XYZ file of C-alpha atoms in Angstrom:
766
model
C -0.088 -0.061 0.072
C 1.156 3.216 -0.880
C 0.118 6.708 1.221
C 0.565 9.816 1.120
C -0.715 13.208 3.325
C -1.548 16.057 1.811
C -3.812 19.075 1.813
C -3.819 21.130 5.124
C -6.549 19.297 7.362
C -4.922 15.483 7.535
C -3.854 12.177 7.548
C -3.816 11.372 3.942
C -3.212 7.691 2.535
C -3.412 7.906 -1.054
C -1.941 9.322 -4.425
C -4.905 11.542 -5.481
C -7.281 14.098 -4.461
C -10.284 15.526 -5.656
C -12.208 18.123 -6.591
C -12.005 21.405 -4.495
C -14.440 24.889 -5.100
C -11.302 26.721 -5.300
C -8.740 26.689 -8.821
C -5.370 27.649 -10.482
C -4.008 27.534 -13.433
C -0.437 25.985 -14.145
C 1.722 28.556 -12.789
C 5.250 29.508 -14.211
C 8.082 26.465 -15.679
C 10.386 28.179 -12.486
C 7.332 28.305 -9.565
C 5.472 25.082 -10.577
C 6.543 22.089 -8.062
C 8.763 19.341 -10.050
C 6.945 16.252 -10.786
C 7.792 13.775 -7.920
C 10.935 11.666 -8.284
C 11.350 9.538 -4.940
C 10.037 12.288 -2.926
C 6.355 12.222 -2.089
C 3.809 12.059 -5.126
C 2.049 14.312 -6.727
C -1.361 14.819 -6.023
C -3.737 15.133 -9.012
C -6.914 16.940 -8.104
C -10.093 18.420 -10.135
C -9.893 21.372 -8.947
C -12.375 24.044 -10.073
C -13.824 21.448 -12.152
C -10.387 20.590 -13.889
C -7.308 18.616 -13.208
C -4.448 20.588 -10.978
C -1.725 19.704 -9.134
C -3.247 19.823 -4.868
C -0.088 21.363 -3.894
C -1.267 24.768 -6.647
C -4.717 24.397 -4.748
C -5.716 27.159 -1.754
C -7.866 24.560 -0.226
C -7.204 21.994 2.740
C -8.232 18.596 1.399
C -7.889 14.896 2.418
C -7.947 12.200 0.099
C -7.606 8.377 -0.040
C -6.930 6.003 -2.804
C -7.994 2.550 -4.016
C -4.950 1.211 -1.994
C -5.179 3.150 0.980
C -8.950 2.137 1.347
C -8.544 -1.591 0.800
C -5.478 -1.474 2.887
C -6.406 0.584 5.678
C -9.975 -0.891 6.519
C -11.680 2.148 5.250
C -15.357 0.300 4.541
C -18.003 3.154 4.890
C -17.652 6.605 5.289
C -18.285 6.751 9.028
C -15.181 5.223 8.823
C -13.355 8.489 7.289
C -12.883 10.005 10.796
C -10.099 7.870 11.720
C -8.003 9.073 8.749
C -9.337 12.519 8.494
C -8.935 14.130 11.519
C -10.759 17.300 11.320
C -13.832 15.069 10.158
C -16.171 13.700 12.862
C -18.835 11.347 11.653
C -21.674 10.345 13.575
C -25.152 9.012 12.994
C -29.024 9.635 13.906
C -31.477 6.858 14.833
C -29.261 4.149 12.470
C -29.356 5.152 9.785
C -29.166 8.895 9.089
C -25.373 9.912 8.747
C -24.009 13.264 10.576
C -20.671 14.206 9.038
C -18.967 17.345 10.348
C -15.757 19.497 9.364
C -14.308 21.981 11.905
C -17.626 21.922 13.799
C -20.072 22.739 11.128
C -22.279 20.092 10.837
C -25.273 18.445 11.595
C -26.494 17.160 15.663
C -29.760 15.653 14.123
C -31.630 15.060 11.241
C -35.365 14.228 9.559
C -36.840 14.678 6.329
C -35.979 17.245 4.068
C -32.957 18.380 5.775
C -30.093 18.609 4.300
C -26.614 18.160 5.539
C -24.199 20.950 5.940
C -20.998 18.568 4.785
C -22.236 17.604 1.323
C -21.815 13.939 -0.293
C -21.049 13.984 -3.780
C -20.785 10.031 -5.735
C -19.337 10.685 -9.112
C -20.605 14.653 -9.514
C -24.361 13.826 -8.257
C -25.144 15.328 -5.253
C -26.892 13.172 -2.315
C -29.736 15.348 -0.864
C -30.848 12.807 1.750
C -28.687 12.152 5.139
C -29.355 8.566 4.280
C -26.853 8.900 1.700
C -24.172 10.305 3.771
C -23.677 6.967 4.831
C -21.996 5.027 2.270
C -20.050 2.156 1.522
C -16.919 2.531 -0.202
C -16.380 -0.723 -2.046
C -15.480 0.155 -6.029
C -13.964 3.467 -5.141
C -11.045 5.063 -6.685
C -10.278 7.796 -4.953
C -12.471 9.857 -1.676
C -11.909 13.285 -0.781
C -12.925 15.219 2.380
C -12.805 19.267 1.261
C -13.198 21.225 4.798
C -14.172 25.127 4.750
C -17.828 26.246 3.223
C -17.760 25.164 -1.008
C -19.930 28.199 -1.671
C -19.713 28.592 -5.523
C -18.829 25.780 -7.301
C -20.349 22.732 -4.825
C -22.586 25.346 -3.238
C -25.251 23.021 -2.560
C -25.920 23.213 1.488
C -21.243 22.932 1.559
C -21.418 25.252 4.481
C -19.007 22.769 6.016
C -17.263 21.417 2.963
C -17.833 18.030 1.259
C -17.209 13.942 0.777
C -16.402 13.591 -2.776
C -16.613 9.648 -3.692
C -15.689 8.798 -7.637
C -15.562 5.198 -8.288
C -14.005 3.645 -10.906
C -14.467 4.120 -14.627
C -15.251 1.547 -17.311
C -11.516 0.540 -18.962
C -11.567 -0.761 -23.040
C -8.811 -3.316 -21.442
C -10.646 -5.871 -19.623
C -9.809 -5.995 -16.047
C -11.224 -7.870 -13.214
C -10.702 -7.743 -9.799
C -12.639 -9.724 -6.078
C -11.960 -9.834 -2.518
C -13.368 -12.463 0.136
C -12.875 -12.028 3.669
C -13.786 -13.674 7.360
C -13.457 -11.532 10.475
C -15.008 -12.383 13.687
C -18.731 -11.783 14.550
C -19.261 -13.972 12.461
C -18.554 -11.664 9.267
C -18.703 -12.891 5.921
C -18.000 -10.096 2.886
C -17.161 -10.539 -0.717
C -16.659 -7.911 -3.519
C -16.248 -7.816 -7.200
C -15.078 -5.751 -10.424
C -15.328 -6.546 -13.836
C -14.671 -4.033 -16.877
C -13.936 -4.181 -20.385
C -14.456 -2.856 -23.835
C -17.502 -3.932 -26.098
C -16.978 -2.166 -28.637
C -13.926 0.455 -29.951
C -16.123 3.198 -29.104
C -18.016 1.230 -25.637
C -17.275 -0.245 -22.325
C -18.814 -1.110 -19.342
C -17.787 -2.154 -15.883
C -19.583 -3.664 -13.151
C -19.478 -4.054 -9.373
C -20.656 -5.469 -6.879
C -20.387 -6.030 -2.625
C -21.880 -7.990 -0.318
C -21.148 -8.321 3.679
C -23.105 -10.014 6.783
C -22.387 -9.708 10.481
C -23.925 -12.292 11.436
C -23.178 -12.517 15.670
C -24.092 -8.473 17.209
C -21.799 -6.334 18.976
C -24.306 -6.972 21.966
C -27.601 -7.959 22.754
C -30.857 -7.526 24.036
C -30.591 -8.939 27.674
C -34.647 -9.297 27.568
C -35.115 -10.828 24.355
C -32.122 -12.593 24.345
C -31.160 -12.148 20.762
C -28.258 -10.064 19.202
C -28.446 -6.578 18.370
C -26.113 -4.577 16.077
C -25.717 -7.437 13.170
C -25.602 -5.800 10.067
C -26.504 -6.721 6.556
C -25.587 -4.822 3.349
C -25.405 -5.434 -0.394
C -24.413 -3.091 -3.460
C -23.955 -3.152 -7.116
C -23.433 -0.526 -9.546
C -22.679 -1.007 -13.108
C -21.566 1.873 -15.732
C -21.450 2.142 -19.648
C -19.216 4.699 -21.039
C -19.739 5.313 -24.989
C -17.228 7.822 -26.582
C -18.163 7.954 -30.155
C -14.961 10.885 -30.610
C -12.135 12.173 -29.487
C -14.138 15.292 -27.855
C -17.223 13.084 -26.673
C -17.702 11.398 -23.518
C -20.921 9.442 -22.464
C -21.628 7.658 -18.751
C -24.630 6.513 -17.879
C -24.460 5.022 -14.267
C -26.905 3.039 -12.396
C -26.485 1.602 -8.553
C -28.201 0.150 -5.646
C -27.413 0.344 -2.345
C -29.511 -2.091 0.193
C -29.102 -2.814 3.885
C -30.599 -5.066 7.310
C -29.592 -4.227 10.831
C -30.961 -4.922 14.369
C -30.519 -0.795 15.068
C -30.891 1.476 16.367
C -29.608 -0.182 19.740
C -29.609 2.791 21.508
C -28.108 1.964 25.329
C -29.471 3.989 28.028
C -26.393 4.592 30.421
C -28.704 6.257 33.192
C -32.282 5.665 35.131
C -34.804 5.176 32.826
C -38.042 6.949 32.633
C -39.464 3.786 35.426
C -36.067 4.536 37.928
C -34.449 1.415 36.774
C -30.472 1.856 36.764
C -30.457 0.449 33.601
C -26.389 -0.873 33.492
C -26.886 -2.045 37.113
C -30.039 -4.080 35.568
C -28.032 -5.458 32.437
C -25.363 -6.688 34.848
C -28.052 -8.013 36.645
C -29.361 -10.119 33.655
C -25.481 -10.972 33.101
C -25.366 -8.550 30.117
C -22.454 -5.591 29.592
C -23.821 -2.362 30.238
C -21.907 -0.744 27.530
C -22.823 -3.398 24.617
C -26.224 -4.558 25.554
C -29.485 -2.689 25.586
C -32.822 -3.725 28.131
C -35.895 -3.099 25.719
C -39.487 -4.536 25.248
C -38.405 -5.458 21.833
C -35.757 -5.790 19.247
C -34.961 -3.074 17.048
C -35.015 -2.931 13.291
C -33.597 -1.004 10.597
C -34.420 -1.476 6.730
C -33.077 0.954 4.290
C -32.330 1.256 0.916
C -30.438 3.662 -2.157
C -31.086 3.247 -5.919
C -30.253 6.245 -8.293
C -28.983 6.909 -12.359
C -27.057 9.307 -13.747
C -26.011 10.502 -17.123
C -22.676 12.279 -17.462
C -21.981 13.973 -20.923
C -18.767 15.670 -21.574
C -18.163 17.356 -24.612
C -15.514 19.211 -26.122
C -15.944 22.571 -27.771
C -12.780 24.136 -29.004
C -11.135 24.887 -25.847
C -14.070 24.506 -23.817
C -15.648 21.670 -22.014
C -19.504 21.359 -21.759
C -20.484 19.153 -19.062
C -24.062 17.905 -17.864
C -24.859 15.963 -14.903
C -28.394 14.048 -14.977
C -29.497 12.322 -11.517
C -32.265 10.476 -9.841
C -32.020 8.877 -6.839
C -34.846 7.241 -4.359
C -34.224 6.165 -0.594
C -36.244 4.696 1.684
C -34.991 4.414 5.678
C -37.544 2.362 8.209
C -36.289 2.485 11.765
C -38.365 0.633 14.479
C -37.341 1.364 17.699
C -37.678 1.506 21.697
C -36.837 4.964 22.737
C -38.015 4.398 26.502
C -35.255 2.413 28.115
C -37.744 0.025 29.708
C -39.190 -3.181 29.109
C -42.497 -1.839 28.967
C -44.622 -0.766 26.138
C -44.489 2.751 26.908
C -43.445 4.192 23.753
C -42.434 2.406 20.590
C -41.110 4.476 17.623
C -41.863 3.321 13.773
C -40.625 5.628 11.425
C -41.317 5.112 7.632
C -38.784 7.884 5.576
C -38.432 8.260 1.995
C -36.571 10.847 -0.523
C -36.772 10.988 -3.970
C -35.047 14.126 -5.928
C -34.012 14.876 -9.566
C -30.549 16.714 -10.284
C -29.502 18.426 -13.584
C -26.159 21.016 -13.358
C -24.848 21.980 -16.534
C -21.081 23.266 -16.799
C -18.930 25.269 -19.180
C -15.703 25.309 -18.077
C -12.450 26.771 -19.942
C -9.376 25.049 -20.544
C -6.122 25.764 -18.412
C -4.472 27.782 -21.194
C -3.910 31.668 -20.799
C -3.686 33.638 -17.942
C -7.251 33.776 -17.084
C -9.307 30.123 -16.327
C -12.968 30.184 -15.523
C -16.255 27.907 -14.914
C -20.006 29.188 -15.212
C -22.405 26.398 -14.737
C -26.440 26.268 -13.179
C -28.161 23.710 -11.071
C -31.099 22.339 -10.581
C -32.711 20.336 -7.989
C -36.639 19.097 -7.358
C -36.945 16.842 -4.289
C -39.752 15.276 -2.027
C -39.190 13.869 1.314
C -41.491 12.644 4.326
C -42.457 10.230 6.319
C -45.083 7.462 5.678
C -45.927 7.144 7.817
C -43.757 7.968 11.265
C -46.347 5.462 13.647
C -45.875 6.061 17.678
C -47.681 3.380 19.733
C -47.421 1.877 23.174
C -49.279 2.905 26.737
C -48.728 6.666 26.034
C -51.034 6.283 22.873
C -54.887 5.602 24.181
C -53.486 3.410 26.672
C -51.668 1.052 24.426
C -54.559 0.106 22.275
C -54.091 2.225 19.075
C -51.899 4.082 16.977
C -50.976 7.708 15.796
C -49.708 7.664 12.092
C -48.024 10.969 11.116
C -47.648 11.720 7.175
C -45.539 14.660 5.908
C -44.131 15.603 2.450
C -41.556 18.402 2.531
C -40.953 19.762 -1.313
C -38.391 21.532 -3.114
C -37.502 23.113 -6.169
C -34.096 24.852 -6.283
C -32.230 26.435 -9.127
C -28.897 28.320 -8.829
C -26.274 29.894 -11.039
C -22.349 29.698 -10.573
C -19.245 31.855 -12.003
C -15.740 31.499 -10.505
C -12.890 32.291 -12.456
C -8.642 32.617 -11.761
C -6.344 35.488 -13.084
C -2.370 34.985 -12.931
C -1.774 38.796 -11.847
C 1.774 37.861 -11.945
C 4.090 35.104 -12.803
C 4.192 34.012 -8.979
C 0.506 35.279 -8.047
C -3.069 34.387 -8.378
C -6.195 35.624 -7.671
C -9.598 33.426 -7.876
C -13.301 34.911 -7.164
C -16.464 33.180 -7.959
C -20.338 33.948 -7.055
C -23.278 31.977 -6.859
C -27.001 32.518 -6.620
C -29.155 30.233 -4.872
C -33.276 30.141 -4.627
C -34.536 27.634 -2.998
C -38.809 26.857 -2.671
C -40.148 24.818 -0.355
C -43.610 23.431 0.863
C -44.768 20.970 3.259
C -48.018 19.030 3.388
C -48.931 16.817 6.960
C -51.803 14.575 7.525
C -52.204 12.707 11.260
C -54.237 9.533 11.092
C -55.102 8.306 15.470
C -56.603 5.341 15.929
C -57.866 4.709 19.160
C -58.604 0.583 19.961
C -60.831 1.409 22.755
C -63.698 3.189 20.735
C -62.821 1.916 17.637
C -62.957 5.709 16.304
C -60.334 6.784 13.539
C -59.570 10.127 13.837
C -58.122 11.999 10.187
C -56.963 15.638 10.815
C -55.193 17.683 8.072
C -52.640 20.437 8.222
C -52.792 23.533 6.263
C -49.980 23.308 3.454
C -47.501 25.830 3.761
C -44.264 27.555 1.668
C -41.468 29.574 2.025
C -38.721 30.579 -0.020
C -35.124 30.662 1.077
C -32.728 32.979 -1.316
C -28.858 33.735 -0.906
C -25.778 35.118 -2.423
C -23.036 33.400 -1.741
C -18.961 34.081 -2.619
C -15.415 33.254 -2.442
C -12.198 35.322 -2.566
C -9.096 33.925 -2.499
C -4.902 34.693 -3.478
C -2.357 32.272 -3.505
C 1.716 33.243 -3.787
C 4.738 30.991 -4.758
C 7.640 31.546 -2.713
C 9.336 28.848 -4.653
C 8.573 25.184 -6.312
C 8.402 24.117 -2.982
C 6.603 26.607 -0.853
C 2.696 27.744 -1.336
C 1.241 30.291 0.983
C -3.041 31.540 0.494
C -5.330 33.811 2.162
C -9.314 32.812 1.393
C -12.978 34.484 2.309
C -15.526 31.665 1.851
C -19.303 32.424 2.640
C -21.403 29.223 2.608
C -25.093 28.742 3.032
C -27.142 26.020 4.191
C -30.700 26.769 3.020
C -33.891 27.096 5.412
C -36.872 24.628 5.287
C -39.287 22.871 7.442
C -39.402 20.847 10.848
C -40.151 17.871 9.851
C -42.723 17.452 12.364
C -46.628 17.932 12.783
C -47.086 21.665 14.278
C -49.686 24.527 13.844
C -48.139 26.654 12.361
C -45.421 24.356 10.943
C -41.792 25.846 12.813
C -39.286 26.807 10.390
C -35.418 26.004 10.277
C -33.857 29.204 9.437
C -30.949 29.259 6.803
C -27.556 28.816 8.048
C -24.785 31.323 6.800
C -20.976 30.661 7.653
C -18.412 33.238 6.888
C -14.720 31.543 6.612
C -11.631 32.911 6.726
C -8.864 31.093 6.199
C -4.679 31.377 5.557
C -2.572 28.184 5.050
C 0.891 27.177 3.661
C 1.595 24.310 1.633
C 5.196 22.941 1.486
C 7.445 19.956 -0.110
C 10.503 20.083 1.796
C 14.070 18.592 1.870
C 13.496 17.300 -1.723
C 10.496 16.574 -1.390
C 10.708 13.814 1.066
C 8.609 16.016 3.519
C 5.211 17.338 2.763
C 3.747 19.813 5.474
C 0.582 21.714 4.922
C -0.600 24.417 7.636
C -3.637 25.949 7.937
C -5.718 28.584 10.560
C -9.583 29.249 10.078
C -11.565 31.314 11.858
C -15.672 30.696 11.057
C -18.331 33.091 11.875
C -21.658 31.069 11.765
C -25.135 32.347 11.934
C -28.433 30.341 13.445
C -26.895 27.022 13.941
C -29.610 23.995 13.389
C -29.910 21.647 16.477
C -31.792 18.736 17.600
C -33.172 17.254 20.149
C -35.141 13.930 20.323
C -38.144 14.600 22.459
C -40.520 11.704 23.364
C -39.148 9.605 20.690
C -39.342 12.427 18.125
C -36.277 13.915 16.753
C -37.074 17.990 16.741
C -34.802 20.395 15.045
C -34.363 24.284 16.183
C -32.651 26.827 15.642
C -29.866 28.686 17.926
C -30.285 31.973 16.485
C -27.492 34.079 17.502
C -25.031 31.306 15.965
C -21.683 30.162 16.536
C -17.897 30.885 16.298
C -15.370 28.513 15.024
C -11.161 28.822 14.859
C -8.665 26.268 14.960
C -5.306 24.671 13.231
C -4.984 22.208 10.799
C -1.892 20.358 9.561
C -0.246 17.339 8.251
C 2.527 16.180 7.283
C 4.281 13.319 4.878
C 7.734 11.932 5.438
C 8.947 9.908 2.265
C 11.726 7.913 4.767
C 12.874 5.901 1.909
C 11.231 3.475 -1.130
C 9.866 1.574 1.097
C 8.485 3.184 3.758
C 6.108 6.421 4.460
C 5.179 7.927 7.045
C 1.692 10.076 7.698
C 0.110 11.980 10.798
C -2.727 14.671 11.151
C -3.581 16.894 13.265
C -6.705 19.335 14.091
C -7.315 21.684 16.803
C -11.121 23.470 17.159
C -12.687 25.982 19.419
C -16.349 26.038 18.176
C -18.819 27.657 20.830
C -22.252 29.006 20.661
C -22.489 32.630 20.864
C -25.890 33.931 22.997
C -28.076 30.881 23.073
C -30.740 31.994 25.520
C -33.404 29.083 24.255
C -31.308 26.150 24.205
C -33.053 22.930 25.492
C -31.120 21.898 28.628
C -31.859 18.416 30.630
C -32.256 17.931 34.357
C -32.266 14.462 35.460
C -34.993 12.655 37.782
C -35.663 12.059 40.429
C -36.075 15.819 41.312
C -36.668 17.208 44.415
C -40.311 17.859 45.918
C -40.951 20.919 45.567
C -39.426 21.003 41.773
C -41.387 23.034 39.592
C -40.647 23.697 35.723
C -41.546 27.207 36.084
C -38.538 27.915 38.691
C -36.660 27.808 35.256
C -36.323 30.890 33.006
C -35.469 31.698 29.436
C -35.089 34.412 27.484
C -36.888 34.045 23.949
C -33.882 34.629 21.290
C -36.530 35.695 18.525
C -38.803 38.170 21.319
C -36.063 39.101 23.456
C -38.813 38.491 26.467
C -38.121 36.636 29.292
C -39.987 33.273 29.675
C -40.911 30.802 32.216
C -41.024 26.903 31.261
C -44.656 26.062 32.177
C -43.864 22.590 32.201
C -41.035 19.738 31.200
C -41.195 18.622 27.519
C -42.612 15.792 26.054
C -43.143 13.829 29.611
C -45.480 12.168 30.243
C -46.945 12.362 34.388
C -46.141 15.054 36.783
C -42.576 15.503 36.981
C -42.321 15.160 40.967
C -43.796 11.921 40.432
C -40.741 10.588 37.635
C -38.283 8.379 38.968
C -35.863 8.348 36.070
C -34.855 9.924 33.024
C -35.328 13.624 31.946
C -37.014 16.800 32.594
C -36.267 18.599 29.173
C -36.672 22.557 29.919
C -35.425 25.782 27.854
C -32.441 27.131 29.438
C -29.330 29.577 28.510
C -26.119 27.759 26.785
C -24.679 30.454 25.863
C -20.795 30.134 25.395
C -21.154 26.197 25.377
C -19.134 24.440 22.936
C -20.987 22.639 19.747
C -22.137 19.477 19.674
C -20.443 16.382 18.100
C -17.259 18.665 17.901
C -13.571 17.324 19.583
C -11.387 20.090 20.424
C -8.318 17.674 19.677
C -7.799 15.211 16.688
C -4.628 13.667 16.141
C -3.681 11.045 13.845
C -0.190 8.902 12.897
C 0.803 6.048 10.992
C 2.801 4.578 8.286
C 3.303 2.279 5.635
C 5.889 -0.216 5.198
C 6.744 -2.420 2.201
C 9.422 -5.806 2.523
C 9.985 -6.970 -0.905
C 11.103 -10.877 -0.785
C 11.097 -13.576 -3.215
C 8.594 -14.943 -2.269
C 6.166 -11.662 -2.555
C 6.224 -8.394 -0.950
C 4.910 -7.961 2.506
C 2.905 -4.270 3.699
C 2.931 -3.572 6.997
C 0.510 -0.576 7.584
C -0.274 0.835 11.131
C -2.564 3.809 12.181
C -3.392 5.010 15.454
C -6.531 7.503 15.882
C -6.816 10.104 19.392
C -10.043 11.893 19.431
C -10.513 14.161 22.697
C -14.213 13.402 23.204
C -17.000 15.603 22.513
C -20.137 17.141 24.669
C -23.653 15.709 23.002
C -25.963 18.586 24.626
C -26.259 21.905 24.243
C -25.846 22.393 28.144
C -23.061 20.289 27.737
C -24.151 18.290 30.495
C -23.746 14.341 28.261
C -20.024 13.728 26.863
C -18.008 11.231 25.348
C -14.475 10.843 26.668
C -11.471 11.183 24.467
C -10.879 7.721 23.400
C -7.767 6.149 20.916
C -7.940 3.254 18.319
C -5.510 1.614 16.558
C -6.028 0.017 13.373
C -3.312 -2.384 11.428
C -2.929 -4.752 9.129
C -0.079 -6.918 7.000
C -0.405 -8.260 3.451
C 1.178 -11.083 1.507
C 1.315 -10.483 -2.643
C 2.604 -13.181 -4.449
C 5.718 -11.960 -6.798
C 3.527 -11.156 -9.673
C 1.068 -8.900 -7.412
C -2.125 -10.421 -8.634
C -3.091 -12.269 -5.514
C -2.894 -11.262 -1.989
C -4.107 -12.462 1.815
C -4.457 -9.171 4.078
C -5.149 -10.319 8.188
C -5.964 -6.914 9.278
C -7.320 -5.609 12.296
C -9.298 -2.481 13.518
C -9.659 -0.658 17.039
C -7.156 -3.610 18.260
C -7.135 -2.112 21.914
C -11.159 -2.700 22.125
C -11.683 0.813 23.455
C -14.905 1.854 24.022
C -17.028 4.711 22.517
C -19.965 5.831 21.546
C -20.450 7.458 18.257
C -23.402 9.212 19.211
C -24.906 10.220 22.781
C -27.840 12.204 23.572
C -30.062 13.385 26.013
C -33.877 12.362 26.086
C -37.307 11.994 28.149
C -36.123 8.668 28.255
C -32.845 9.160 29.941
C -29.039 9.312 28.899
C -28.379 6.966 26.065
C -25.853 6.225 23.434
C -24.948 4.609 20.608
C -21.898 2.069 20.779
C -19.026 2.359 18.130
C -17.457 -0.756 16.932
C -15.509 -2.794 19.336
C -11.992 -4.637 18.412
C -12.716 -6.725 14.790
C -10.306 -8.563 12.988
C -10.176 -10.840 10.131
C -8.644 -12.396 6.702
C -9.326 -11.207 3.148
C -8.135 -12.781 -0.004
C -8.358 -11.185 -3.341
C -7.274 -10.487 -6.706
C -6.814 -7.918 -9.691
C -6.400 -8.746 -13.078
């Protein structure tokens, strides 16, 4: 395996990176970085939608190549947090991905709420948060871009974006496959085949299957495993190149998942007053990984889509069109009350459909001025069909309440971006984008009372809201020598507003987020290109942060209207010690805190004193400025003084507190060593990751402590480099951490990260 770190923020393991929202033409021969020989390899990125050397690009990127992904054990976007120190990926309700870069991200999700860290696959925007959790089975490259990408990748990319590029069809017949087995009775297989069908026509077909038969924990009440997982993926591509100037790619994909999730573990007193960890231990279970629930969780998810990409050269200008349709479904059936009584059962059925069309006109790299202009259109519909609540809280356990919601979106944007060479060594880049979104919501509630046999249907008046914003970026970079480049940039990102996907009268609106980001950076190749060191400092001013709180088992999202301020430093280092030994590491320090946040939702654990009353707690309404007394605990069933466990949720002050899911410090250090022998090549790899921990709630009461993970592998390749055997291990120290934690009415709970896993993989490449 060969790894190489690059661009400002992180541990990188690969030979190429990709796509950023800033670009530069080639600089003069005297100052352009020389081509790599025996030093750190050049990284080629698609900046401003054209290929460039990453060390010429004034944006922080971390990229992983195919070899890096396979050798390091990164199998999904969730695993990327161990390879990109400024990236933290958590999950919500088991099927929603919540990536966060430099403190900007989502604490929760719902229908119609898009991630502020955008996900692109082969140039196609994935608006649904379900799409943020991707299997990386046929990937050519993954690139993580830090900071607002407000022009070329403007759609809700206020934190940055994760760009995934899958393998392309080739005219020469190639094939690869791998088969693996690991602990927890995990069976995996993946294959890729590609070849020419005609002189101008080629295809590729890829597939993956993985089944974790034994779960990471058990439901001590039912005795069945939880966090079992089965996934399967297919992707097919057809490439037609009728001439040297024309390229047309048709792609289709499908991803399915079945799991015993979401497996939330209550690590405090539940709503019945039981000390859940003590109860689990008394039943012979593991309080960290086992759950105590009256039924087992269920997750069923799928994604599918098709895209058509056309590239047409028009004499010095390239016209690119990307047309795509996607459909996702996610069902999660889980017990949020932390007891074995059927108090509350949530059965959510989410679906999302989207159509996107992007057209770009891109200049070539000749001359002092290079540019791109384009337009983007998106139409989507997302909602619950339905979200069902049952249990003792709904007609005494003899009935149900079904909420049907549909949030529509029609969005159009236009953008332009250009780079001008002021002198032989200095360039300026400027870009602008205008986005107009039209949102609408329809909702219906169907309630069935089993005691009376009466079904009540309530129709809610539809609502509409438009959001529009002008975003931009400006950067200047200067190359002091072939080895050193410095840059400064100012970028504005826009995360559009939407309706909160819960029924209310009137419907609650999530106001847009705006991020103004200031960054300075230095990119260097030192000591005859043996050492690559990239450093950047950044300051963000973020408005109207979107925050989540689970109330009575339902995700509720609201705004911290006064926003947040974020600043920090990213650095990464790659040292090509010899032809066979490479060391790499990354570091990120972030200070991310709310500004004035006087009406946050805070939690007070039960039981409370006899004289407790919510009205004794007041807050300042950030919208009106009025001081308001709480009238009740949000979402609590029964009088507060009668509650023996769980939490009382109230409005309170979280001003100056840390942003959720944002570690202060992350650090990684790894290496790759090739040992050639007459029997083949042995490759040893290892990666150490440190996470300083993070707060889970706006009041900072519930926290994830710091943790460390160690991953390693040893790979043998036979002398012909066709067949290989890999022994691998992840989280070898068996560190315990929770990838998602929260404070709800039912108590403090969380979702456990993967324990120690290990296995063997056999594969071939032809």
